[in-house]
Structure formats: C-alpha cells, structure tokens
PDB file of C-alpha atoms and ligand atoms in Angstrom:
ATOM      1  CA  MET A   1     -47.005 141.850 144.246  1.00  0.00           C
ATOM      2  CA  VAL A   2     -44.093 142.157 146.645  1.00  0.00           C
ATOM      3  CA  GLY A   3     -42.318 139.505 144.599  1.00  0.00           C
ATOM      4  CA  ARG A   4     -42.582 141.637 141.515  1.00  0.00           C
ATOM      5  CA  TRP A   5     -40.973 144.650 143.200  1.00  0.00           C
ATOM      6  CA  VAL A   6     -38.185 142.461 144.526  1.00  0.00           C
ATOM      7  CA  LEU A   7     -37.643 141.243 140.979  1.00  0.00           C
ATOM      8  CA  ILE A   8     -37.527 144.774 139.571  1.00  0.00           C
ATOM      9  CA  TYR A   9     -35.119 145.793 142.312  1.00  0.00           C
ATOM     10  CA  LEU A  10     -32.834 142.856 141.490  1.00  0.00           C
ATOM     11  CA  LEU A  11     -33.003 143.681 137.793  1.00  0.00           C
ATOM     12  CA  VAL A  12     -31.955 147.284 138.464  1.00  0.00           C
ATOM     13  CA  LEU A  13     -29.096 146.085 140.696  1.00  0.00           C
ATOM     14  CA  TYR A  14     -27.992 143.672 138.000  1.00  0.00           C
ATOM     15  CA  ILE A  15     -28.023 146.256 135.199  1.00  0.00           C
ATOM     16  CA  ASP A  16     -26.138 148.712 137.384  1.00  0.00           C
ATOM     17  CA  LYS A  17     -23.522 146.109 138.210  1.00  0.00           C
ATOM     18  CA  VAL A  18     -22.997 145.032 134.600  1.00  0.00           C
ATOM     19  CA  PHE A  19     -22.499 148.553 133.339  1.00  0.00           C
ATOM     20  CA  SER A  20     -20.164 149.670 136.097  1.00  0.00           C
ATOM     21  CA  SER A  21     -17.950 146.571 135.967  1.00  0.00           C
ATOM     22  CA  GLN A  22     -17.721 146.444 132.179  1.00  0.00           C
ATOM     23  CA  ASP A  23     -16.346 149.945 131.999  1.00  0.00           C
ATOM     24  CA  VAL A  24     -12.696 149.514 132.905  1.00  0.00           C
ATOM     25  CA  VAL A  25     -10.360 146.556 132.448  1.00  0.00           C
ATOM     26  CA  THR A  26      -7.470 146.434 134.890  1.00  0.00           C
ATOM     27  CA  VAL A  27      -3.977 145.345 133.852  1.00  0.00           C
ATOM     28  CA  ASP A  28      -1.095 144.879 136.279  1.00  0.00           C
ATOM     29  CA  GLY A  29       2.452 145.604 135.189  1.00  0.00           C
ATOM     30  CA  VAL A  30       5.816 145.579 136.916  1.00  0.00           C
ATOM     31  CA  THR A  31       8.678 147.961 136.211  1.00  0.00           C
ATOM     32  CA  GLY A  32      10.883 146.759 133.354  1.00  0.00           C
ATOM     33  CA  GLY A  33       8.294 144.224 132.153  1.00  0.00           C
ATOM     34  CA  SER A  34       5.838 144.544 129.322  1.00  0.00           C
ATOM     35  CA  VAL A  35       2.074 144.546 129.245  1.00  0.00           C
ATOM     36  CA  ILE A  36      -0.672 144.197 126.688  1.00  0.00           C
ATOM     37  CA  LEU A  37      -3.454 146.733 127.042  1.00  0.00           C
ATOM     38  CA  PRO A  38      -6.489 145.018 125.540  1.00  0.00           C
ATOM     39  CA  CYS A  39      -8.736 146.827 123.070  1.00  0.00           C
ATOM     40  CA  ILE A  40     -11.136 144.482 121.348  1.00  0.00           C
ATOM     41  CA  TYR A  41     -14.118 145.402 119.191  1.00  0.00           C
ATOM     42  CA  THR A  42     -15.945 142.707 117.288  1.00  0.00           C
ATOM     43  CA  ASP A  43     -19.478 144.064 116.826  1.00  0.00           C
ATOM     44  CA  GLU A  44     -18.716 145.203 113.293  1.00  0.00           C
ATOM     45  CA  VAL A  45     -15.904 144.546 110.843  1.00  0.00           C
ATOM     46  CA  ILE A  46     -13.706 147.592 110.243  1.00  0.00           C
ATOM     47  CA  LYS A  47     -11.771 147.659 106.978  1.00  0.00           C
ATOM     48  CA  THR A  48      -8.048 148.034 107.604  1.00  0.00           C
ATOM     49  CA  GLU A  49      -7.889 150.993 105.199  1.00  0.00           C
ATOM     50  CA  ASP A  50     -10.495 152.843 107.293  1.00  0.00           C
ATOM     51  CA  LEU A  51      -8.934 152.059 110.655  1.00  0.00           C
ATOM     52  CA  THR A  52      -7.966 154.879 112.984  1.00  0.00           C
ATOM     53  CA  VAL A  53      -7.148 154.164 116.620  1.00  0.00           C
ATOM     54  CA  TYR A  54      -5.997 156.715 119.194  1.00  0.00           C
ATOM     55  CA  TRP A  55      -4.390 155.616 122.444  1.00  0.00           C
ATOM     56  CA  ARG A  56      -4.281 158.171 125.262  1.00  0.00           C
ATOM     57  CA  LEU A  57      -3.180 158.205 128.892  1.00  0.00           C
ATOM     58  CA  ASN A  58      -5.418 160.088 131.323  1.00  0.00           C
ATOM     59  CA  ASP A  59      -7.352 161.494 128.337  1.00  0.00           C
ATOM     60  CA  SER A  60      -4.551 163.815 127.278  1.00  0.00           C
ATOM     61  CA  MET A  61      -1.133 162.263 126.734  1.00  0.00           C
ATOM     62  CA  VAL A  62      -0.539 160.735 123.291  1.00  0.00           C
ATOM     63  CA  VAL A  63       0.531 157.117 123.761  1.00  0.00           C
ATOM     64  CA  TYR A  64       0.099 155.812 120.232  1.00  0.00           C
ATOM     65  CA  GLU A  65      -1.852 156.592 117.093  1.00  0.00           C
ATOM     66  CA  HIS A  66      -2.675 154.329 114.254  1.00  0.00           C
ATOM     67  CA  VAL A  67      -3.970 156.283 111.285  1.00  0.00           C
ATOM     68  CA  SER A  68      -4.388 154.334 108.055  1.00  0.00           C
ATOM     69  CA  ASP A  69      -2.621 156.942 105.895  1.00  0.00           C
ATOM     70  CA  GLY A  70       0.228 157.296 108.408  1.00  0.00           C
ATOM     71  CA  THR A  71      -0.590 160.846 109.549  1.00  0.00           C
ATOM     72  CA  GLY A  72      -0.898 160.280 113.301  1.00  0.00           C
ATOM     73  CA  TYR A  73       0.441 162.456 116.104  1.00  0.00           C
ATOM     74  CA  LYS A  74       3.846 161.424 117.394  1.00  0.00           C
ATOM     75  CA  PRO A  75       3.697 159.833 120.825  1.00  0.00           C
ATOM     76  CA  ASP A  76       4.727 161.726 123.917  1.00  0.00           C
ATOM     77  CA  PRO A  77       8.484 161.166 124.559  1.00  0.00           C
ATOM     78  CA  GLN A  78       7.515 159.024 127.572  1.00  0.00           C
ATOM     79  CA  PHE A  79       6.151 156.402 125.147  1.00  0.00           C
ATOM     80  CA  GLU A  80       8.665 156.677 122.309  1.00  0.00           C
ATOM     81  CA  ASN A  81       9.908 153.285 121.045  1.00  0.00           C
ATOM     82  CA  ARG A  82       8.024 151.327 123.681  1.00  0.00           C
ATOM     83  CA  THR A  83       4.675 150.679 122.071  1.00  0.00           C
ATOM     84  CA  ARG A  84       3.297 148.643 119.249  1.00  0.00           C
ATOM     85  CA  MET A  85      -0.015 147.421 117.938  1.00  0.00           C
ATOM     86  CA  PHE A  86      -0.536 144.137 116.087  1.00  0.00           C
ATOM     87  CA  PRO A  87      -1.524 144.746 112.436  1.00  0.00           C
ATOM     88  CA  GLU A  88      -1.961 141.017 111.857  1.00  0.00           C
ATOM     89  CA  MET A  89      -4.754 141.091 114.461  1.00  0.00           C
ATOM     90  CA  TYR A  90      -6.746 144.057 113.077  1.00  0.00           C
ATOM     91  CA  SER A  91      -8.970 141.838 110.948  1.00  0.00           C
ATOM     92  CA  THR A  92     -10.105 140.049 114.118  1.00  0.00           C
ATOM     93  CA  GLY A  93     -11.060 143.331 115.825  1.00  0.00           C
ATOM     94  CA  ASN A  94      -8.044 143.204 118.128  1.00  0.00           C
ATOM     95  CA  PHE A  95      -6.506 146.673 118.505  1.00  0.00           C
ATOM     96  CA  SER A  96      -4.515 145.914 121.646  1.00  0.00           C
ATOM     97  CA  LEU A  97      -1.329 147.784 122.479  1.00  0.00           C
ATOM     98  CA  SER A  98       1.906 146.357 123.772  1.00  0.00           C
ATOM     99  CA  LEU A  99       3.870 148.580 126.145  1.00  0.00           C
ATOM    100  CA  GLY A 100       7.429 147.588 127.011  1.00  0.00           C
ATOM    101  CA  ASN A 101       9.810 148.546 129.816  1.00  0.00           C
ATOM    102  CA  VAL A 102       6.987 149.622 132.093  1.00  0.00           C
ATOM    103  CA  SER A 103       7.784 152.340 134.624  1.00  0.00           C
ATOM    104  CA  ILE A 104       5.831 153.524 137.652  1.00  0.00           C
ATOM    105  CA  THR A 105       4.906 156.743 135.839  1.00  0.00           C
ATOM    106  CA  ASP A 106       3.069 154.704 133.171  1.00  0.00           C
ATOM    107  CA  GLY A 107       0.299 153.932 135.659  1.00  0.00           C
ATOM    108  CA  GLY A 108      -3.075 155.517 134.965  1.00  0.00           C
ATOM    109  CA  LEU A 109      -6.193 155.294 132.843  1.00  0.00           C
ATOM    110  CA  TYR A 110      -5.642 154.454 129.180  1.00  0.00           C
ATOM    111  CA  SER A 111      -8.228 155.015 126.472  1.00  0.00           C
ATOM    112  CA  CYS A 112      -8.415 153.298 123.132  1.00  0.00           C
ATOM    113  CA  PHE A 113     -10.616 155.273 120.721  1.00  0.00           C
ATOM    114  CA  ILE A 114     -11.711 153.336 117.666  1.00  0.00           C
ATOM    115  CA  LEU A 115     -12.738 156.214 115.464  1.00  0.00           C
ATOM    116  CA  PRO A 116     -14.671 154.608 112.597  1.00  0.00           C
ATOM    117  CA  VAL A 117     -17.196 153.146 115.052  1.00  0.00           C
ATOM    118  CA  ASN A 118     -16.888 155.862 117.730  1.00  0.00           C
ATOM    119  CA  VAL A 119     -16.101 153.364 120.485  1.00  0.00           C
ATOM    120  CA  GLU A 120     -13.867 153.984 123.483  1.00  0.00           C
ATOM    121  CA  LYS A 121     -12.351 151.243 125.648  1.00  0.00           C
ATOM    122  CA  LYS A 122     -10.782 152.049 129.009  1.00  0.00           C
ATOM    123  CA  ILE A 123      -7.917 150.172 130.585  1.00  0.00           C
ATOM    124  CA  GLU A 124      -6.381 150.921 133.946  1.00  0.00           C
ATOM    125  CA  LEU A 125      -2.679 150.100 134.179  1.00  0.00           C
ATOM    126  CA  ARG A 126      -1.478 149.476 137.714  1.00  0.00           C
ATOM    127  CA  ALA A 127       2.314 149.655 137.653  1.00  0.00           C
ATOM    128  CA  THR A 128       4.239 148.344 140.631  1.00  0.00           C
ATOM    129  CA  GLU A 129       7.903 147.994 141.436  1.00  0.00           C
ATOM    130  CA  ALA A 130       9.290 144.663 140.275  1.00  0.00           C
ATOM    131  CA  PRO A 131      10.731 142.538 143.071  1.00  0.00           C
ATOM    132  CA  ALA A 132      14.537 142.882 143.157  1.00  0.00           C
ATOM    133  CA  GLU A 133      16.410 140.371 140.920  1.00  0.00           C
ATOM    134  CA  LYS A 134      13.488 139.964 138.572  1.00  0.00           C
ATOM    135  CA  THR A 135      13.567 143.366 136.894  1.00  0.00           C
ATOM    136  CA  ASP A 136      13.660 142.209 133.264  1.00  0.00           C
ATOM    137  CA  ARG A 137      11.092 139.471 133.560  1.00  0.00           C
ATOM    138  CA  ASP A 138       8.304 139.722 131.042  1.00  0.00           C
ATOM    139  CA  ASP A 139       5.132 140.157 132.961  1.00  0.00           C
ATOM    140  CA  ARG A 140       1.868 139.899 131.134  1.00  0.00           C
ATOM    141  CA  ASN A 141      -0.492 139.267 133.981  1.00  0.00           C
ATOM    142  CA  SER A 142      -3.708 140.934 133.159  1.00  0.00           C
ATOM    143  CA  SER A 143      -6.986 140.478 134.871  1.00  0.00           C
ATOM    144  CA  VAL A 144     -10.277 141.025 133.178  1.00  0.00           C
ATOM    145  CA  LYS A 145     -13.212 141.351 135.513  1.00  0.00           C
ATOM    146  CA  ILE A 146     -15.752 138.605 134.981  1.00  0.00           C
ATOM    147  CA  GLY A 147     -18.383 140.168 137.201  1.00  0.00           C
ATOM    148  CA  PRO A 148     -21.146 140.365 134.557  1.00  0.00           C
ATOM    149  CA  VAL A 149     -21.149 136.612 133.940  1.00  0.00           C
ATOM    150  CA  SER A 150     -21.423 135.600 137.565  1.00  0.00           C
ATOM    151  CA  SER A 151     -24.001 138.265 138.318  1.00  0.00           C
ATOM    152  CA  LEU A 152     -26.019 137.118 135.298  1.00  0.00           C
ATOM    153  CA  LEU A 153     -25.998 133.577 136.701  1.00  0.00           C
ATOM    154  CA  LEU A 154     -27.069 134.840 140.088  1.00  0.00           C
ATOM    155  CA  PHE A 155     -29.827 136.878 138.509  1.00  0.00           C
ATOM    156  CA  LEU A 156     -31.089 133.905 136.472  1.00  0.00           C
ATOM    157  CA  MET A 157     -31.065 131.713 139.579  1.00  0.00           C
ATOM    158  CA  LEU A 158     -33.087 134.282 141.503  1.00  0.00           C
ATOM    159  CA  LEU A 159     -35.455 134.705 138.572  1.00  0.00           C
ATOM    160  CA  PHE A 160     -35.966 130.955 138.353  1.00  0.00           C
ATOM    161  CA  ARG A 161     -36.677 130.678 142.058  1.00  0.00           C
ATOM    162  CA  HIS A 162     -39.124 133.554 141.811  1.00  0.00           C
ATOM    163  CA  ILE A 163     -41.024 131.822 138.991  1.00  0.00           C
ATOM    164  CA  VAL A 164     -41.153 128.556 140.928  1.00  0.00           C
ATOM    165  CA  LEU A 165     -42.333 130.249 144.131  1.00  0.00           C
ATOM    166  CA  PHE A 166     -45.069 132.334 142.537  1.00  0.00           C
ATOM    167  CA  MET A 167     -46.494 129.861 140.026  1.00  0.00           C
TER     168      MET A 167
HETATM  169  C1  LIG B 201      13.701 155.902 119.535  1.00  0.00           C
HETATM  170  O1  LIG B 201      14.319 155.266 118.428  1.00  0.00           O
HETATM  171  C2  LIG B 201      14.929 156.159 117.525  1.00  0.00           C
HETATM  172  C3  LIG B 201      15.428 155.342 116.337  1.00  0.00           C
HETATM  173  O2  LIG B 201      16.099 154.187 116.747  1.00  0.00           O
HETATM  174  C4  LIG B 201      16.061 156.902 118.233  1.00  0.00           C
HETATM  175  O3  LIG B 201      16.682 157.811 117.363  1.00  0.00           O
HETATM  176  C5  LIG B 201      15.471 157.666 119.425  1.00  0.00           C
HETATM  177  O4  LIG B 201      16.512 158.282 120.159  1.00  0.00           O
HETATM  178  C6  LIG B 201      14.711 156.711 120.348  1.00  0.00           C
HETATM  179  N1  LIG B 201      14.053 157.498 121.394  1.00  0.00           N
HETATM  180  C7  LIG B 201      14.060 157.131 122.671  1.00  0.00           C
HETATM  181  C8  LIG B 201      13.338 158.039 123.631  1.00  0.00           C
HETATM  182  O5  LIG B 201      14.590 156.104 123.065  1.00  0.00           O
HETATM  183  C1  LIG B 202      -4.969 140.425 120.881  1.00  0.00           C
HETATM  184  O1  LIG B 202      -3.682 140.395 120.307  1.00  0.00           O
HETATM  185  C2  LIG B 202      -2.619 140.312 121.245  1.00  0.00           C
HETATM  186  C3  LIG B 202      -1.321 140.368 120.477  1.00  0.00           C
HETATM  187  O2  LIG B 202      -1.232 139.351 119.522  1.00  0.00           O
HETATM  188  C4  LIG B 202      -2.751 139.024 122.045  1.00  0.00           C
HETATM  189  O3  LIG B 202      -1.740 138.969 123.024  1.00  0.00           O
HETATM  190  C5  LIG B 202      -4.110 138.988 122.721  1.00  0.00           C
HETATM  191  O4  LIG B 202      -4.298 137.759 123.392  1.00  0.00           O
HETATM  192  C6  LIG B 202      -5.207 139.171 121.695  1.00  0.00           C
HETATM  193  N1  LIG B 202      -6.486 139.248 122.402  1.00  0.00           N
HETATM  194  C7  LIG B 202      -7.550 138.526 122.027  1.00  0.00           C
HETATM  195  C8  LIG B 202      -8.785 138.681 122.857  1.00  0.00           C
HETATM  196  O5  LIG B 202      -7.516 137.785 121.058  1.00  0.00           O
HETATM  197  C1  LIG B 203      13.719 151.209 130.828  1.00  0.00           C
HETATM  198  O1  LIG B 203      13.298 152.417 131.436  1.00  0.00           O
HETATM  199  C2  LIG B 203      14.218 152.916 132.401  1.00  0.00           C
HETATM  200  C3  LIG B 203      13.610 154.187 132.973  1.00  0.00           C
HETATM  201  O2  LIG B 203      12.294 153.950 133.381  1.00  0.00           O
HETATM  202  C4  LIG B 203      15.552 153.211 131.724  1.00  0.00           C
HETATM  203  O3  LIG B 203      16.486 153.666 132.700  1.00  0.00           O
HETATM  204  C5  LIG B 203      16.071 151.939 131.059  1.00  0.00           C
HETATM  205  O4  LIG B 203      17.258 152.231 130.340  1.00  0.00           O
HETATM  206  C6  LIG B 203      15.042 151.394 130.093  1.00  0.00           C
HETATM  207  N1  LIG B 203      15.477 150.104 129.582  1.00  0.00           N
HETATM  208  C7  LIG B 203      15.444 149.801 128.289  1.00  0.00           C
HETATM  209  C8  LIG B 203      15.902 148.431 127.907  1.00  0.00           C
HETATM  210  O5  LIG B 203      15.071 150.621 127.447  1.00  0.00           O
HETATM  211  C1  LIG B 204      -2.487 159.525 135.288  1.00  0.00           C
HETATM  212  O1  LIG B 204      -3.437 159.441 136.337  1.00  0.00           O
HETATM  213  C2  LIG B 204      -2.982 158.677 137.458  1.00  0.00           C
HETATM  214  C3  LIG B 204      -4.134 158.533 138.430  1.00  0.00           C
HETATM  215  O2  LIG B 204      -4.755 159.762 138.655  1.00  0.00           O
HETATM  216  C4  LIG B 204      -1.795 159.396 138.068  1.00  0.00           C
HETATM  217  O3  LIG B 204      -1.316 158.660 139.190  1.00  0.00           O
HETATM  218  C5  LIG B 204      -0.682 159.508 137.010  1.00  0.00           C
HETATM  219  O4  LIG B 204       0.401 160.256 137.523  1.00  0.00           O
HETATM  220  C6  LIG B 204      -1.211 160.191 135.761  1.00  0.00           C
HETATM  221  N1  LIG B 204      -0.165 160.102 134.743  1.00  0.00           N
HETATM  222  C7  LIG B 204       0.105 161.067 133.900  1.00  0.00           C
HETATM  223  C8  LIG B 204       1.268 160.850 132.980  1.00  0.00           C
HETATM  224  O5  LIG B 204      -0.537 162.100 133.856  1.00  0.00           O
END
C-alpha cells in the first residue's frame, strides 16, 4: 500500500519535471556572433503554402515573420537585416531562426508561433559579452536540456525496483 503511494508520488514528480523542463530551450550567444534559435515541429506535416510563423521577443517585439503570401509585419529596427529562416528546412518541420551580430540587448525570451497548428515554442537567449579579441567569432553554442530523458530513465528504474520488491 505504501509502495503504491510512493509510486504515485514519483509519477507526479516525474510528470511535473518533464513539463517544466520541456518548456524553454536555452541558447547562449556572445556579442558579435550568431545564434540559431531552434523551432522544430514534426508532429504533423505543414504544407509550405500554408506556413505562417511569427517570431517575437518578450511576447511583443516583432523579430521576424514568415507569411506564405509575403504579407508579414516588418521586424523591429533592432532586428532589421540580422535574421533569416531556412526555407529549405521547412519540409522537415524546422522553422529555426538565425540571428547574426548578437548584442546584449537581444537577450530575452523568444517565441516561435507556428500558426497553422497553433503551437508555440519558447527559446531563451542568454547574450554575454564576447571575450576581447574574439568579437567576430561565430558562436553557435546552444544547449538543449535533456532532463526528460534522464528523469524517464530514473523513473523506469524506480518502477522496475518497485515491481521486483512487491512481487
Ligand atoms: C537593411 O538593409 C537595407 C538594404 O540593404 C538597408 O537599406 C537598410 O539601411 C538596412 N538597415 C539596417 C538597420 O541596417
Ligand atoms: C534546423 O535548421 C538549421 C539551419 O539549417 C540547422 O542549423 C539546425 O541544426 C536544424 N535543426 C534540426 C533539429 O535539424
Ligand atoms: C553589430 O552590431 C553593433 C551594435 O550592436 C554595430 O555597432 C556593428 O556595426 C554591427 N556589425 C555589423 C557587421 O553589422
Ligand atoms: C526582454 O526580457 C528580458 C528579461 O526580462 C530583459 O532583460 C530584456 O531587456 C527584454 N528585452 C526587450 C527588448 O524588451
């Protein structure tokens, strides 16, 4: 009986952990470098002619808009001529954005809205000062949290032990 409650408790902890860590992907950028803000959606295929993607910073500033018929909002001057998406990747569900010449003021929470499927991905850009002498180095370090996988393993291990102990 106690074992069962422990199991339920672990399950709740696990679900909580998966949902909170999947929410935001963190990307590190240095001033003058470029970063790729990942936005991947592969659950369904979206036809290129139906594709609309809005990129925003802190929910308000227009970073980039891809609208299939070309009628998107212009980006905020802060992002003019520094962004691009990768049309050759759309068919694979990759709607990532490249941002060049990163500055400290670019730091914040980016959202990628994929309109046809009503999905929003969040990416936190942490912009830091490049070390002196290396200002124009291309820096693409990005770290994607892999918490869910390791916590799933842990959960399965605990579940297995529980079954062995109580059988
Ligand atoms: C962006 O590029 C256009 C065309 O080359 C240019 O006229 C404009 O001044 C540029 N804007 C910025 C902010 O660099
Ligand atoms: C998405 O496309 C960008 C640009 O080509 C690439 O750098 C990135 O690795 C791609 N991501 C995935 C998950 O394929
Ligand atoms: C990069 O941005 C800085 C301001 O943040 C600007 O002074 C510099 O001219 C830009 N460099 C390029 C290559 O656009
Ligand atoms: C976005 O939000 C971050 C964190 O709150 C803040 O540091 C940054 O100045 C904001 N950027 C803009 C352009 O509003």
